PDB file of C-alpha atoms in Angstrom:
ATOM      1  CA  MET A   1      -7.245   4.069  10.754  1.00 93.00           C
ATOM      2  CA  ILE A   2      -3.896   4.108   8.976  1.00 97.00           C
ATOM      3  CA  LEU A   3      -1.495   1.166   8.981  1.00 98.00           C
ATOM      4  CA  ASP A   4       2.000   1.861   7.656  1.00 98.00           C
ATOM      5  CA  ASN A   5       3.529  -1.405   6.439  1.00 98.00           C
ATOM      6  CA  ARG A   6       6.545   0.115   4.702  1.00 98.00           C
ATOM      7  CA  GLY A   7       9.885  -1.488   5.450  1.00 98.00           C
ATOM      8  CA  LEU A   8       8.359  -4.888   6.270  1.00 97.00           C
ATOM      9  CA  GLU A   9       9.108  -8.059   4.333  1.00 93.00           C
ATOM     10  CA  PRO A  10       6.298 -10.296   3.055  1.00 90.00           C
ATOM     11  CA  PRO A  11       4.155 -11.781   4.482  1.00 93.00           C
ATOM     12  CA  GLN A  12       4.209  -9.299   7.401  1.00 97.00           C
ATOM     13  CA  PRO A  13       2.268  -6.494   5.631  1.00 97.00           C
ATOM     14  CA  MET A  14      -0.563  -8.870   4.704  1.00 96.00           C
ATOM     15  CA  MET A  15      -0.663 -10.489   8.151  1.00 97.00           C
ATOM     16  CA  ARG A  16      -0.772  -7.094   9.888  1.00 98.00           C
ATOM     17  CA  THR A  17      -3.478  -5.864   7.512  1.00 98.00           C
ATOM     18  CA  LEU A  18      -5.710  -8.921   7.953  1.00 97.00           C
ATOM     19  CA  ALA A  19      -5.358  -8.697  11.742  1.00 97.00           C
ATOM     20  CA  LYS A  20      -6.335  -5.010  11.704  1.00 97.00           C
ATOM     21  CA  LEU A  21      -9.328  -5.742   9.442  1.00 96.00           C
ATOM     22  CA  GLU A  22     -10.728  -8.002  12.160  1.00 94.00           C
ATOM     23  CA  GLU A  23     -11.044  -4.879  14.321  1.00 91.00           C
ATOM     24  CA  LEU A  24     -12.740  -2.855  11.567  1.00 88.00           C
ATOM     25  CA  GLU A  25     -16.342  -2.011  12.398  1.00 83.00           C
ATOM     26  CA  ALA A  26     -19.097  -1.206   9.921  1.00 81.00           C
ATOM     27  CA  GLY A  27     -18.599   2.237   8.443  1.00 84.00           C
ATOM     28  CA  GLN A  28     -14.888   2.362   9.286  1.00 91.00           C
ATOM     29  CA  THR A  29     -12.112   2.512   6.725  1.00 96.00           C
ATOM     30  CA  LEU A  30      -8.583   1.146   6.950  1.00 98.00           C
ATOM     31  CA  ILE A  31      -5.820   2.782   4.931  1.00 98.00           C
ATOM     32  CA  ILE A  32      -2.650   0.761   4.458  1.00 98.00           C
ATOM     33  CA  ILE A  33       0.625   1.955   2.984  1.00 98.00           C
ATOM     34  CA  ASN A  34       2.879  -0.721   1.475  1.00 98.00           C
ATOM     35  CA  ASP A  35       6.203  -0.680  -0.339  1.00 97.00           C
ATOM     36  CA  ARG A  36       4.782  -3.021  -2.990  1.00 95.00           C
ATOM     37  CA  ARG A  37       1.401  -3.521  -4.639  1.00 96.00           C
ATOM     38  CA  PRO A  38      -0.265  -6.108  -2.352  1.00 95.00           C
ATOM     39  CA  MET A  39      -1.451  -8.547  -5.045  1.00 93.00           C
ATOM     40  CA  PHE A  40      -2.106 -11.490  -2.709  1.00 94.00           C
ATOM     41  CA  LEU A  41      -4.011  -9.248  -0.306  1.00 96.00           C
ATOM     42  CA  PHE A  42      -6.512  -8.348  -3.031  1.00 96.00           C
ATOM     43  CA  GLU A  43      -7.565 -12.001  -3.350  1.00 95.00           C
ATOM     44  CA  GLN A  44      -8.145 -12.163   0.409  1.00 96.00           C
ATOM     45  CA  LEU A  45     -10.129  -8.921   0.423  1.00 96.00           C
ATOM     46  CA  ASP A  46     -12.369 -10.226  -2.371  1.00 95.00           C
ATOM     47  CA  GLU A  47     -12.998 -13.474  -0.467  1.00 95.00           C
ATOM     48  CA  LEU A  48     -13.732 -11.617   2.781  1.00 93.00           C
ATOM     49  CA  GLY A  49     -16.104  -9.148   1.118  1.00 91.00           C
ATOM     50  CA  PHE A  50     -14.129  -5.899   1.422  1.00 94.00           C
ATOM     51  CA  LEU A  51     -14.018  -3.046  -1.070  1.00 95.00           C
ATOM     52  CA  TYR A  52     -10.670  -1.435  -1.841  1.00 97.00           C
ATOM     53  CA  LEU A  53      -9.094   1.336  -3.859  1.00 98.00           C
ATOM     54  CA  THR A  54      -5.377   1.253  -4.705  1.00 98.00           C
ATOM     55  CA  GLU A  55      -3.296   4.331  -5.504  1.00 98.00           C
ATOM     56  CA  GLN A  56       0.404   4.349  -6.333  1.00 98.00           C
ATOM     57  CA  GLN A  57       2.190   7.186  -4.543  1.00 97.00           C
ATOM     58  CA  GLU A  58       4.918   9.439  -5.920  1.00 98.00           C
ATOM     59  CA  ASP A  59       7.563   7.597  -3.873  1.00 97.00           C
ATOM     60  CA  GLY A  60       6.554   4.250  -5.453  1.00 97.00           C
ATOM     61  CA  SER A  61       4.654   2.992  -2.425  1.00 98.00           C
ATOM     62  CA  TYR A  62       1.001   1.958  -2.582  1.00 98.00           C
ATOM     63  CA  ARG A  63      -1.881   3.352  -0.561  1.00 98.00           C
ATOM     64  CA  VAL A  64      -4.880   1.033  -0.281  1.00 98.00           C
ATOM     65  CA  THR A  65      -8.163   2.232   1.196  1.00 98.00           C
ATOM     66  CA  ILE A  66     -10.226  -0.701   2.473  1.00 97.00           C
ATOM     67  CA  SER A  67     -13.851  -0.713   3.658  1.00 95.00           C
ATOM     68  CA  ARG A  68     -16.582  -3.247   4.348  1.00 85.00           C
ATOM     69  CA  LYS A  69     -19.270  -3.842   1.763  1.00 77.00           C
ATOM     70  CA  ALA A  70     -22.697  -2.678   2.904  1.00 68.00           C
ATOM     71  CA  GLY A  71     -25.021  -5.368   4.218  1.00 60.00           C
TER      72      GLY A  71
END
């Protein structure tokens, strides 16, 4: 699943991402693309038990790959 949050003002990207994560089943991965590095989202992901990998793209946007921790 890919969720493109570019062009949205905070807190919309985080709200959309958290809503989509509720639909994420075990073994699935969510990829989000944001204009900014989603610092406040990382705290939420840690609390909710998700793993994530952040990569800055050539255009300055950020791609975050999110998955559930096993168990």
